[in-house]
Amino acid sequence: MNDFELNTTISNLKNLRETDLSSFDGVYLGNIYCRLFEQNFLERLDDLKEGIQRVKDAGLLAYVTTYAAPRNSFLPKLRKVLEVASSANADAVEAHNLGVLRIAHEEFPGLPIHVGGFANVYTDSGAAVLEEHGARRITPNYELSLEEIDELAHGANLPTEILVHGKMPLGISDYCFLLDYEEKWGVNCPTLCQLPLFVKRDTWAMRSVGKGIMSGKDVCMLEHLPRLVASGHRTFRIEAAYETPAYRKEVGGVYREAIAAALSKGLYSVADRWWATVREHAPVGLCNGFYFGKTGMEYLGAESGMLTPFTLHATAVE
Amino acid sequence: MAVRRVTLLAPAGSLKAAHAAFAEGADAIYVGLRGWSRGGQKGELSRDEMKDVLEIARGSGRGVWLAANIIPKPEERKRLMGHLRALVALGLEGVIVNDAGSLRDVSEAFPQLLVSASVGCGALNEGDVLFYEALGARAVVLPGYLDPSEVAAIKAKTSIQVELMVHMVQQFVQLGKCFMPSYFRLRPSRTEDVGVRLTGSVKRGGVGVCFSICQEPWDLYWGERKMDRRLFPAQQVSRHGDLGDFLDAGVDIVKLQGRSLPPEMLAPLVRRYRAAIDAWEDGLDRPVDSEPAPLPPMWTAVGR
């Protein structure tokens, strides 16, 4: 049995089939932002069943995530998603929305529930309430520092999941402004949000995924894994809902090795090849999110000087 | 305060605004206590001003609610509870909170208060409302961009009050689900009576709050190629024209956004909604000055 869990996110069956999962212990299936995401597991129940089976056949934990901001009209489909998760023996569902948490807890009592980062768990009292409503694991709000997360974890007595790498979710919308460009660019939904689209100002950048907005930089906690394991964290996520199979395989491989090293008794240092890999997959650069109580896009650590922000060199304005 | 079937709840960011709101027919106002509300110092009242507002309300049979809609850190909870205790003794009627933990803590400690789950709690569906009801909420705020049919479906499932923010700015990112400002700038600030606040965090601001980065122009890049310069979409939501449909759907509390509004802007807004509620209560379809204004088709639940 592993002494830690490394998991990731995959939005559809095509991506799941193409991804080498050997570095991971678990997979969250589904796209939380948009019902129109290409072949979203949450809209294709047969795909979801196959996805759960495929993950389990690989000996991994199969989790099913759910929409972060569902309107009433989403609920019938979400109930079917929960039914599939339950009947296919998914290991847990992830709820970012407290209405979904309630439905899962009341209508599918055997299904463990993980609470996602959009559920706004900021304090131990918030976590305690959710625990009473069936939560078995919490992703604290992304804005919390490690110190606050530790306080929350100890106060609520619930396991926490930590985003250790990837683009950090920053917002969710009812509006997909990328649709404005379908005609102009000749690219249609659902391909649009899978393009490498960034909104930028000066040295600031965010990844636009249509109805979601994410950090432009990749959160990277490679240097700080010993701090995380020393605080007792054992469940780690590489956020990759909009990333490629190569990203998952290579970044996942780095973290598998790095977390094992951080948990071992020996000296921990970040290998050059790890840096090379994570840099290669982070065109806008790396950051630490809010883990050190700083502005989310800052990076703190020995490597900070080497992590330059992107440079603006637009080739054309259309 | 006498219970009305429909309550008009107006914002007040100053004593003058409170006077204006009451004068124009608000049944209740919501105010922020300095350092303890989302929205920043500009629209908050000092403790002395809070006392004055509560006295005015008592004298006119109206209500005052406290927008305690930041998420207090564990070490701040006690102080917030102390403030609430003092304000309840002075006649505070309701409190608006921003997360599940605070909601349960406050509703258990003050069963006499009308505890409302803020729009920042992100309630959008019947499951959300039932969740907050189970925690002790007596009202849940829904955003004004929902349809009357959605409100009716929610209302049919719940026994608590539905509070609809009929006049609001809908920013690109949903209220309560936005961490953009702090991604770019997070500035710890010390505030009177509260301690350190993280300015830039929408949920925990207290001073200056969000830096409104979504309202600045951004360049849209496809890889390294600049494709456009644009603003994030945003719109002013005003459901005055279809207020009757919402009231038919069961809305109990008509809420207006805008603690930063000056009295001269707040007064006509309150007057307009007062007239619309009165018209509905008198059995009229809608006031004669108004037409329904459906939301643009892009702003829909599925994105197109």
Coordinates of C-alpha atoms in Angstrom, one line a residue:
Chain A
M1 CA 0.0 0.0 0.0
N2 CA 1.2 3.5 -0.9
D3 CA 2.0 5.9 2.0
F4 CA 0.7 8.8 -0.1
E5 CA -1.9 9.4 -2.9
L6 CA -1.2 11.3 -6.0
N7 CA -4.2 12.0 -8.2
T8 CA -5.2 14.0 -11.2
T9 CA -8.1 15.2 -13.3
I10 CA -9.3 13.9 -16.6
S11 CA -12.3 15.4 -18.4
N12 CA -13.2 12.7 -21.0
L13 CA -12.7 9.1 -22.1
K14 CA -10.5 10.0 -25.1
N15 CA -8.1 11.8 -22.7
L16 CA -8.3 8.9 -20.2
R17 CA -7.4 6.3 -22.9
E18 CA -4.5 8.4 -24.1
T19 CA -3.0 9.0 -20.6
D20 CA -0.4 6.9 -19.0
L21 CA -1.6 6.7 -15.4
S22 CA 1.3 4.8 -14.0
S23 CA 2.4 7.7 -11.8
F24 CA -1.0 8.2 -10.2
D25 CA -3.0 6.5 -7.5
G26 CA -6.3 8.0 -8.4
V27 CA -8.2 9.9 -11.1
Y28 CA -11.0 12.4 -10.9
L29 CA -13.2 11.9 -13.9
G30 CA -15.2 14.8 -15.4
N31 CA -15.0 18.5 -16.2
I32 CA -16.4 20.8 -13.5
Y33 CA -16.7 24.0 -15.6
C34 CA -18.9 23.3 -18.6
R35 CA -21.5 20.9 -19.8
L36 CA -20.4 21.4 -23.3
F37 CA -16.8 20.4 -22.7
E38 CA -15.9 17.9 -25.4
Q39 CA -17.3 14.5 -24.4
N40 CA -17.4 15.5 -20.8
F41 CA -17.8 12.4 -18.6
L42 CA -20.5 14.1 -16.7
E43 CA -22.7 14.3 -19.8
R44 CA -21.9 10.8 -21.2
L45 CA -22.9 8.2 -18.7
D46 CA -21.7 5.2 -20.7
D47 CA -18.3 6.9 -21.0
L48 CA -18.3 7.5 -17.3
K49 CA -19.0 3.8 -16.5
E50 CA -16.2 2.8 -18.8
G51 CA -13.9 5.4 -17.4
I52 CA -14.6 4.2 -13.8
Q53 CA -14.0 0.6 -14.8
R54 CA -10.8 1.5 -16.7
V55 CA -9.4 3.4 -13.8
K56 CA -10.3 0.6 -11.4
D57 CA -8.9 -2.1 -13.8
A58 CA -5.6 -0.2 -13.6
G59 CA -5.7 -0.7 -9.8
L60 CA -6.3 3.0 -9.2
L61 CA -8.9 4.9 -7.2
A62 CA -11.8 6.1 -9.4
Y63 CA -13.3 9.4 -8.4
V64 CA -16.1 11.3 -10.1
T65 CA -16.1 15.0 -9.9
T66 CA -19.2 17.2 -10.4
Y67 CA -20.1 20.6 -11.7
A68 CA -18.8 23.5 -9.6
A69 CA -21.8 25.8 -10.1
P70 CA -24.8 23.8 -11.2
R71 CA -28.2 25.4 -11.8
N72 CA -31.4 23.6 -11.0
S73 CA -31.6 22.3 -14.6
F74 CA -28.3 20.4 -14.1
L75 CA -29.6 18.4 -11.2
P76 CA -31.4 15.5 -13.0
K77 CA -28.2 14.7 -15.0
L78 CA -26.1 15.1 -11.9
R79 CA -28.3 12.6 -10.1
K80 CA -27.7 10.2 -12.9
V81 CA -24.0 10.8 -12.6
L82 CA -24.2 10.0 -8.9
E83 CA -26.2 6.8 -9.7
V84 CA -23.5 5.7 -12.1
A85 CA -20.8 6.5 -9.6
S86 CA -22.6 4.5 -7.0
S87 CA -23.4 1.5 -9.2
A88 CA -20.0 1.4 -10.8
N89 CA -18.4 1.5 -7.3
A90 CA -16.5 4.7 -7.8
D91 CA -14.3 5.3 -4.8
A92 CA -15.8 8.8 -4.1
V93 CA -17.5 11.7 -5.7
E94 CA -16.2 15.2 -5.5
A95 CA -18.7 18.0 -4.7
H96 CA -17.7 21.7 -5.2
N97 CA -21.3 22.7 -4.8
L98 CA -23.1 22.2 -1.4
G99 CA -26.4 21.3 -3.0
V100 CA -24.6 18.4 -4.8
L101 CA -23.0 17.5 -1.5
R102 CA -26.4 17.3 0.1
I103 CA -27.9 15.3 -2.7
A104 CA -25.0 12.8 -2.7
H105 CA -25.1 12.5 1.1
E106 CA -28.9 12.0 1.3
E107 CA -29.6 10.0 -1.8
F108 CA -26.4 8.0 -2.1
P109 CA -25.3 7.4 1.5
G110 CA -22.8 4.7 0.6
L111 CA -20.8 7.0 -1.7
P112 CA -17.9 8.8 0.0
I113 CA -17.7 12.5 -0.7
H114 CA -14.7 14.7 -1.3
V115 CA -15.3 18.4 -1.1
G116 CA -13.6 20.3 -3.9
G117 CA -11.8 23.6 -3.9
F118 CA -14.7 25.7 -5.1
A119 CA -16.8 24.8 -2.0
N120 CA -15.1 27.6 -0.1
V121 CA -13.8 25.7 2.9
Y122 CA -11.8 28.4 4.7
T123 CA -12.0 27.3 8.3
D124 CA -12.3 24.3 10.6
S125 CA -15.8 25.2 11.5
G126 CA -16.8 25.2 7.8
A127 CA -15.0 21.8 7.4
A128 CA -16.8 20.4 10.5
V129 CA -20.2 21.3 9.1
L130 CA -19.4 19.6 5.8
E131 CA -18.1 16.5 7.6
E132 CA -21.5 16.2 9.3
H133 CA -23.0 16.3 5.8
G134 CA -21.0 13.4 4.6
A135 CA -17.6 14.9 3.5
R136 CA -14.7 12.5 3.9
R137 CA -12.0 14.6 2.4
I138 CA -11.6 18.3 1.9
T139 CA -9.7 20.4 -0.6
P140 CA -9.3 23.7 1.4
N141 CA -10.0 26.9 -0.5
Y142 CA -7.1 27.7 -2.8
E143 CA -6.6 31.0 -1.0
L144 CA -5.5 29.5 2.2
S145 CA -1.9 29.4 3.3
L146 CA -0.3 26.2 4.5
E147 CA -0.4 27.5 8.0
E148 CA -4.2 28.0 7.7
I149 CA -4.6 24.6 6.0
D150 CA -2.8 22.9 8.9
E151 CA -5.0 24.7 11.4
L152 CA -8.1 23.7 9.5
A153 CA -7.0 20.1 9.2
H154 CA -6.2 19.7 12.8
G155 CA -9.4 21.5 13.9
A156 CA -11.7 19.5 11.6
N157 CA -10.0 16.2 11.8
L158 CA -10.6 15.5 8.1
P159 CA -8.0 14.5 5.6
T160 CA -7.1 17.3 3.2
E161 CA -6.1 17.1 -0.4
I162 CA -3.5 19.6 -1.6
L163 CA -3.0 20.9 -5.1
V164 CA 0.7 20.4 -5.6
H165 CA 1.0 21.2 -9.3
G166 CA -1.0 22.6 -12.2
K167 CA -3.1 25.5 -13.0
M168 CA -5.0 26.7 -10.0
P169 CA -8.7 27.3 -10.4
L170 CA -9.4 31.1 -10.0
G171 CA -13.0 31.5 -11.0
I172 CA -16.1 30.1 -12.6
S173 CA -18.6 31.8 -14.8
D174 CA -22.0 31.4 -16.4
Y175 CA -20.7 33.0 -19.5
C176 CA -18.3 31.6 -22.1
F177 CA -16.8 34.6 -23.9
L178 CA -14.8 32.3 -26.2
L179 CA -18.0 31.8 -28.1
D180 CA -17.6 35.3 -29.3
Y181 CA -14.7 34.1 -31.4
E182 CA -16.2 31.0 -33.1
E183 CA -16.9 32.7 -36.4
K184 CA -13.9 35.0 -36.3
W185 CA -11.3 32.3 -35.7
G186 CA -13.1 29.5 -37.5
V187 CA -12.9 27.3 -34.4
N188 CA -16.0 26.1 -32.7
C189 CA -17.1 24.9 -29.3
P190 CA -16.0 22.4 -27.9
T191 CA -12.6 22.8 -29.4
L192 CA -12.2 26.5 -28.4
C193 CA -11.5 26.0 -24.7
Q194 CA -8.9 23.4 -25.4
L195 CA -6.7 25.9 -27.3
P196 CA -3.8 27.3 -25.3
L197 CA -5.6 30.6 -24.5
F198 CA -4.3 33.1 -22.0
V199 CA -5.6 36.5 -21.0
K200 CA -2.6 38.8 -20.2
R201 CA -1.8 42.2 -18.9
D202 CA 1.8 43.3 -18.5
T203 CA 3.4 40.4 -16.7
W204 CA 0.1 39.0 -15.5
A205 CA -1.5 36.0 -17.1
M206 CA -4.5 33.7 -16.6
R207 CA -5.5 30.6 -18.6
S208 CA -9.0 31.0 -20.0
V209 CA -11.0 27.9 -20.4
G210 CA -14.3 29.6 -21.4
K211 CA -16.5 29.3 -18.4
G212 CA -13.5 28.9 -16.1
I213 CA -10.4 30.9 -15.4
M214 CA -7.2 29.4 -14.0
S215 CA -3.8 30.6 -13.0
G216 CA -1.5 31.3 -16.0
K217 CA 1.4 30.0 -14.1
D218 CA 1.5 26.4 -12.8
V219 CA 1.4 26.0 -9.1
C220 CA 4.6 24.1 -8.3
M221 CA 5.4 22.7 -4.8
L222 CA 8.3 20.5 -5.8
E223 CA 10.7 22.5 -3.6
H224 CA 8.3 22.4 -0.7
L225 CA 7.2 18.8 -0.6
P226 CA 9.2 18.1 2.6
R227 CA 7.2 20.9 4.3
L228 CA 4.0 19.3 3.2
V229 CA 4.8 15.8 4.3
A230 CA 6.2 17.1 7.6
S231 CA 2.8 18.6 8.3
G232 CA 1.2 15.3 7.6
H233 CA -0.3 15.8 4.2
R234 CA -0.4 12.7 2.2
T235 CA -2.9 13.3 -0.6
F236 CA -1.8 15.4 -3.5
R237 CA -3.4 16.6 -6.7
I238 CA -1.9 17.5 -10.1
E239 CA -4.6 19.7 -11.6
A240 CA -4.7 18.7 -15.3
A241 CA -8.3 19.0 -16.6
Y242 CA -7.1 21.0 -19.6
E243 CA -3.7 19.5 -20.0
T244 CA -2.3 16.9 -22.4
P245 CA -1.6 13.2 -21.7
A246 CA 2.1 14.1 -22.0
Y247 CA 1.7 16.7 -19.2
R248 CA 0.1 14.2 -16.9
K249 CA 2.6 11.5 -17.6
E250 CA 5.7 13.6 -17.3
V251 CA 4.7 16.0 -14.5
G252 CA 3.1 13.0 -12.7
G253 CA 6.3 11.1 -13.0
V254 CA 8.3 13.9 -11.4
Y255 CA 5.9 14.2 -8.5
R256 CA 5.7 10.4 -7.9
E257 CA 9.5 10.3 -7.5
A258 CA 9.7 13.6 -5.6
I259 CA 7.0 12.8 -3.1
A260 CA 8.6 9.4 -2.4
A261 CA 11.9 11.2 -1.9
A262 CA 10.4 13.7 0.4
L263 CA 8.9 10.9 2.5
S264 CA 12.2 9.0 2.7
K265 CA 14.6 9.7 5.5
G266 CA 17.3 11.0 3.2
L267 CA 18.2 14.5 2.2
Y268 CA 15.7 16.0 -0.2
S269 CA 16.7 18.1 -3.2
V270 CA 15.0 18.9 -6.4
A271 CA 16.7 17.1 -9.3
D272 CA 17.6 19.2 -12.3
R273 CA 15.6 17.0 -14.6
W274 CA 12.5 17.6 -12.5
W275 CA 12.9 21.3 -13.0
A276 CA 13.4 20.8 -16.7
T277 CA 10.2 18.8 -17.0
V278 CA 8.0 21.1 -15.0
R279 CA 9.4 24.2 -16.8
E280 CA 8.9 22.6 -20.2
H281 CA 5.2 22.3 -19.4
A282 CA 4.7 25.7 -17.9
P283 CA 5.0 28.3 -20.7
V284 CA 4.0 31.2 -18.4
G285 CA 6.1 30.1 -15.4
L286 CA 5.6 28.7 -12.0
C287 CA 4.1 30.0 -8.7
N288 CA 3.2 28.7 -5.3
G289 CA -0.4 29.8 -5.2
F290 CA -1.4 31.1 -1.8
Y291 CA 0.5 28.5 0.3
F292 CA 2.9 31.0 1.8
G293 CA 0.4 33.7 2.5
K294 CA 1.6 35.7 -0.5
T295 CA 0.0 36.9 -3.7
G296 CA -1.0 33.8 -5.6
M297 CA 1.2 34.2 -8.6
E298 CA 4.5 34.6 -6.6
Y299 CA 7.1 31.9 -6.4
L300 CA 9.1 31.4 -3.2
G301 CA 12.1 29.3 -3.1
A302 CA 15.7 28.7 -4.2
E303 CA 14.7 28.5 -7.9
S304 CA 12.7 31.7 -7.9
G305 CA 15.3 33.6 -9.8
M306 CA 15.2 31.2 -12.6
L307 CA 11.5 31.3 -13.1
T308 CA 11.0 34.3 -15.3
P309 CA 7.5 35.3 -16.2
F310 CA 6.5 35.2 -19.8
T311 CA 7.6 37.9 -22.2
L312 CA 5.2 39.7 -24.4
H313 CA 6.1 39.3 -28.0
A314 CA 2.9 39.4 -29.9
T315 CA 3.2 38.5 -33.6
A316 CA 0.0 40.1 -34.7
V317 CA -3.2 41.7 -33.5
E318 CA -6.2 40.7 -35.3
Chain B
M1 CA -41.0 45.1 12.6
A2 CA -44.3 44.0 11.2
V3 CA -44.0 41.0 9.0
R4 CA -44.8 41.6 5.4
R5 CA -45.2 39.0 2.7
V6 CA -42.5 40.7 0.6
T7 CA -39.6 42.6 2.2
L8 CA -37.7 45.3 0.3
L9 CA -34.2 45.1 1.6
A10 CA -32.0 48.0 0.6
P11 CA -28.3 48.6 1.0
A12 CA -27.0 51.4 3.2
G13 CA -23.3 52.4 3.3
S14 CA -23.8 55.5 5.4
L15 CA -26.3 57.1 7.8
K16 CA -27.6 59.3 5.0
A17 CA -28.1 56.3 2.8
A18 CA -30.0 54.6 5.6
H19 CA -32.3 57.6 5.9
A20 CA -32.8 57.7 2.2
A21 CA -33.7 54.0 2.0
F22 CA -36.2 54.2 4.8
A23 CA -37.7 57.4 3.4
E24 CA -38.3 55.7 0.0
G25 CA -40.0 52.7 1.5
A26 CA -37.4 50.0 2.3
D27 CA -38.7 47.6 4.9
A28 CA -35.2 46.9 6.0
I29 CA -31.6 47.9 5.2
Y30 CA -28.4 45.9 5.4
V31 CA -25.3 47.5 6.6
G32 CA -21.7 46.6 7.2
L33 CA -19.8 47.0 10.4
R34 CA -16.4 48.5 9.9
G35 CA -13.9 45.7 9.2
W36 CA -16.4 42.9 9.1
S37 CA -18.0 43.0 5.7
R38 CA -17.2 42.3 2.1
G39 CA -17.1 45.5 0.3
G40 CA -14.5 47.5 2.2
Q41 CA -14.5 50.4 4.6
K42 CA -16.2 52.8 2.2
G43 CA -19.6 51.3 2.6
E44 CA -19.2 50.3 6.3
L45 CA -20.5 52.0 9.4
S46 CA -18.7 52.6 12.7
R47 CA -20.2 51.1 15.9
D48 CA -21.6 54.5 16.8
E49 CA -23.3 54.8 13.4
M50 CA -24.6 51.3 13.8
K51 CA -26.3 52.4 17.0
D52 CA -27.8 55.4 15.3
V53 CA -29.1 53.3 12.4
L54 CA -30.7 50.8 14.7
E55 CA -32.4 53.6 16.7
I56 CA -33.8 55.1 13.5
A57 CA -35.1 51.7 12.4
R58 CA -36.7 51.0 15.8
G59 CA -38.4 54.4 15.7
S60 CA -39.9 53.7 12.3
G61 CA -40.7 50.0 12.6
R62 CA -38.1 49.0 10.0
G63 CA -35.4 46.4 10.2
V64 CA -31.6 46.4 10.1
W65 CA -29.5 43.5 9.0
L66 CA -25.8 43.2 9.3
A67 CA -23.8 42.1 6.3
A68 CA -21.2 40.1 8.2
N69 CA -20.2 38.5 4.9
I70 CA -16.6 37.8 5.3
I71 CA -15.3 34.5 6.5
P72 CA -13.9 35.1 10.0
K73 CA -10.7 33.4 10.9
P74 CA -11.0 31.0 13.9
E75 CA -9.4 33.7 16.2
E76 CA -11.9 36.3 14.9
R77 CA -15.1 34.4 15.6
K78 CA -15.3 35.3 19.2
R79 CA -15.0 39.0 18.5
L80 CA -17.6 38.8 15.7
M81 CA -20.0 37.0 18.1
G82 CA -19.4 39.8 20.7
H83 CA -20.3 42.4 18.1
L84 CA -23.4 40.5 17.2
R85 CA -24.5 40.1 20.8
A86 CA -24.2 43.9 21.3
L87 CA -26.1 44.6 18.1
V88 CA -28.8 42.1 18.8
A89 CA -29.4 43.8 22.1
L90 CA -29.9 47.0 20.2
G91 CA -32.5 45.5 17.9
L92 CA -30.6 43.9 15.0
E93 CA -33.0 41.8 13.0
G94 CA -30.9 39.9 10.6
V95 CA -27.4 38.9 9.6
I96 CA -26.0 37.9 6.3
V97 CA -23.1 35.4 6.4
N98 CA -20.8 34.0 3.8
D99 CA -20.0 30.4 4.6
A100 CA -21.5 27.3 6.1
G101 CA -19.4 27.3 9.3
S102 CA -20.3 30.9 10.2
L103 CA -23.9 30.3 9.3
R104 CA -24.3 27.4 11.7
D105 CA -22.3 29.1 14.5
V106 CA -24.4 32.3 14.2
S107 CA -27.8 30.6 13.8
E108 CA -27.1 28.4 16.9
A109 CA -25.9 31.3 19.0
F110 CA -28.7 33.7 17.9
P111 CA -31.8 31.8 17.2
Q112 CA -33.8 35.0 17.2
L113 CA -31.8 36.4 14.3
L114 CA -32.9 36.1 10.7
V115 CA -29.7 34.4 9.4
S116 CA -29.3 34.6 5.7
A117 CA -26.8 32.8 3.4
S118 CA -25.1 35.6 1.4
V119 CA -25.0 35.6 -2.4
G120 CA -21.3 34.8 -1.8
C121 CA -22.3 31.4 -0.5
G122 CA -23.0 30.6 -4.2
A123 CA -26.5 29.1 -3.8
L124 CA -27.9 28.4 -7.3
N125 CA -30.1 25.4 -7.0
E126 CA -32.7 23.7 -4.7
G127 CA -30.0 21.5 -3.1
D128 CA -28.0 24.5 -2.1
V129 CA -31.0 26.1 -0.4
L130 CA -32.0 22.9 1.4
F131 CA -28.4 22.6 2.6
Y132 CA -28.4 26.0 4.1
E133 CA -31.9 25.5 5.5
A134 CA -30.6 22.4 7.3
L135 CA -27.8 24.5 8.9
G136 CA -30.3 26.9 10.3
A137 CA -30.6 29.6 7.6
R138 CA -33.9 31.4 7.5
A139 CA -33.2 33.0 4.2
V140 CA -30.9 32.3 1.2
V141 CA -29.8 34.9 -1.3
L142 CA -30.0 33.9 -4.9
P143 CA -28.5 36.0 -7.7
G144 CA -30.8 38.1 -9.9
Y145 CA -29.8 36.4 -13.1
L146 CA -31.8 33.2 -12.3
D147 CA -35.1 32.8 -14.1
P148 CA -38.5 33.1 -12.3
S149 CA -39.0 29.4 -13.1
E150 CA -35.8 28.4 -11.3
V151 CA -36.9 30.5 -8.3
A152 CA -40.3 28.8 -8.3
A153 CA -38.8 25.4 -8.4
I154 CA -36.4 26.2 -5.5
K155 CA -39.2 27.8 -3.5
A156 CA -41.4 24.8 -3.9
K157 CA -38.8 22.7 -2.1
T158 CA -37.9 24.9 0.8
S159 CA -39.7 26.4 3.7
I160 CA -37.2 29.2 4.3
Q161 CA -37.3 32.7 2.7
V162 CA -35.9 33.2 -0.7
E163 CA -34.0 36.5 -1.1
L164 CA -33.4 37.6 -4.7
M165 CA -30.8 40.1 -5.5
V166 CA -32.9 41.8 -8.2
H167 CA -30.5 44.7 -8.8
M168 CA -26.9 43.7 -9.1
V169 CA -23.8 43.8 -11.2
Q170 CA -23.1 40.4 -12.7
Q171 CA -19.4 40.1 -13.1
F172 CA -17.8 37.5 -15.3
V173 CA -16.9 35.3 -12.4
Q174 CA -19.7 34.3 -10.1
L175 CA -19.8 35.9 -6.7
G176 CA -18.2 33.7 -4.1
K177 CA -16.2 31.8 -6.7
C178 CA -13.6 34.3 -7.6
F179 CA -10.0 34.2 -6.5
M180 CA -8.6 36.3 -9.3
P181 CA -7.7 39.5 -7.3
S182 CA -5.6 37.7 -4.7
Y183 CA -3.8 35.8 -7.4
F184 CA -2.4 39.1 -8.6
R185 CA -2.2 41.1 -5.4
L186 CA -2.7 40.1 -1.8
R187 CA -1.9 42.7 0.8
P188 CA -2.3 42.1 4.5
S189 CA -3.7 45.2 6.1
R190 CA -4.4 46.0 9.8
T191 CA -7.9 47.4 10.4
E192 CA -9.5 49.0 13.4
D193 CA -10.9 46.4 15.8
V194 CA -10.3 43.4 13.5
G195 CA -6.7 42.8 13.1
V196 CA -5.1 41.6 9.9
R197 CA -7.2 41.4 6.8
L198 CA -6.1 40.0 3.5
T199 CA -6.9 42.8 1.1
G200 CA -7.4 41.3 -2.3
S201 CA -9.2 38.2 -1.1
V202 CA -12.8 38.7 -2.0
K203 CA -14.0 36.5 0.7
R204 CA -11.8 37.8 3.5
G205 CA -11.1 41.4 2.4
G206 CA -12.6 44.0 4.7
V207 CA -10.5 46.9 3.4
G208 CA -10.6 47.8 -0.2
V209 CA -11.4 44.2 -1.0
C210 CA -11.2 43.2 -4.6
F211 CA -9.0 45.2 -7.0
S212 CA -11.5 44.9 -9.8
I213 CA -9.0 43.4 -12.1
C214 CA -11.8 41.9 -14.2
Q215 CA -12.9 45.5 -15.1
E216 CA -9.6 46.3 -16.8
P217 CA -8.8 45.5 -20.5
W218 CA -7.0 42.2 -21.1
D219 CA -5.1 40.9 -24.1
L220 CA -6.3 37.5 -25.3
Y221 CA -3.5 35.3 -26.5
W222 CA -3.6 32.1 -28.5
G223 CA -0.3 30.6 -27.6
E224 CA 2.1 33.5 -28.2
R225 CA -0.2 35.3 -30.7
K226 CA -2.2 38.2 -29.5
M227 CA -5.7 37.8 -30.8
D228 CA -7.8 40.6 -29.2
R229 CA -7.9 43.2 -26.4
R230 CA -11.1 42.9 -24.4
L231 CA -12.9 43.3 -21.2
F232 CA -14.4 40.4 -19.3
P233 CA -18.1 40.4 -19.9
A234 CA -20.2 42.0 -17.1
Q235 CA -23.7 43.3 -17.0
Q236 CA -26.0 45.3 -14.8
V237 CA -28.9 43.0 -13.8
S238 CA -32.1 44.8 -13.0
R239 CA -35.2 42.6 -12.8
H240 CA -37.6 45.4 -12.2
G241 CA -39.5 44.6 -15.3
D242 CA -40.2 41.0 -14.3
L243 CA -40.4 41.5 -10.6
G244 CA -44.0 40.4 -10.7
D245 CA -43.0 37.1 -12.1
F246 CA -40.4 36.6 -9.4
L247 CA -42.9 37.6 -6.7
D248 CA -45.4 35.1 -8.2
A249 CA -42.6 32.6 -8.1
G250 CA -42.4 33.1 -4.3
V251 CA -39.6 35.5 -3.7
D252 CA -39.9 36.7 -0.1
I253 CA -37.2 39.3 0.1
V254 CA -36.3 41.7 -2.8
K255 CA -32.7 42.7 -2.3
L256 CA -30.8 45.6 -3.9
Q257 CA -27.1 45.5 -4.3
G258 CA -25.0 48.6 -3.6
R259 CA -23.7 49.6 -0.2
S260 CA -21.4 52.0 -2.0
L261 CA -24.3 53.9 -3.6
P262 CA -24.7 57.5 -2.5
P263 CA -28.1 58.5 -1.1
E264 CA -29.0 60.4 -4.3
M265 CA -28.6 57.3 -6.4
L266 CA -30.0 54.9 -3.8
A267 CA -33.3 56.9 -3.2
P268 CA -34.7 56.5 -6.8
L269 CA -33.7 52.9 -6.9
V270 CA -35.5 52.0 -3.7
R271 CA -38.5 54.1 -4.8
R272 CA -38.7 52.2 -8.1
Y273 CA -38.7 48.8 -6.4
R274 CA -41.1 49.9 -3.7
A275 CA -43.6 51.0 -6.4
A276 CA -43.1 47.7 -8.2
I277 CA -43.8 45.6 -5.1
D278 CA -46.8 47.8 -4.2
A279 CA -48.1 47.4 -7.7
W280 CA -47.8 43.6 -7.4
E281 CA -49.4 43.6 -4.0
D282 CA -52.3 45.6 -5.5
G283 CA -52.7 43.0 -8.1
L284 CA -51.2 44.9 -11.0
D285 CA -49.0 43.1 -13.5
R286 CA -46.1 45.6 -13.3
P287 CA -45.6 49.3 -13.0
V288 CA -46.4 51.2 -16.2
D289 CA -42.8 52.4 -16.6
S290 CA -41.3 49.0 -17.0
E291 CA -40.9 46.2 -19.5
P292 CA -39.3 42.8 -18.9
A293 CA -35.7 42.7 -19.8
P294 CA -34.6 39.2 -20.5
L295 CA -30.9 38.4 -20.1
P296 CA -28.9 38.1 -23.3
P297 CA -28.8 34.5 -24.6
M298 CA -25.1 34.1 -23.9
W299 CA -25.7 34.3 -20.2
T300 CA -27.4 31.0 -19.8
A301 CA -26.8 28.0 -17.8
V302 CA -25.2 26.0 -20.6
G303 CA -23.2 28.7 -22.2
R304 CA -25.0 29.3 -25.5

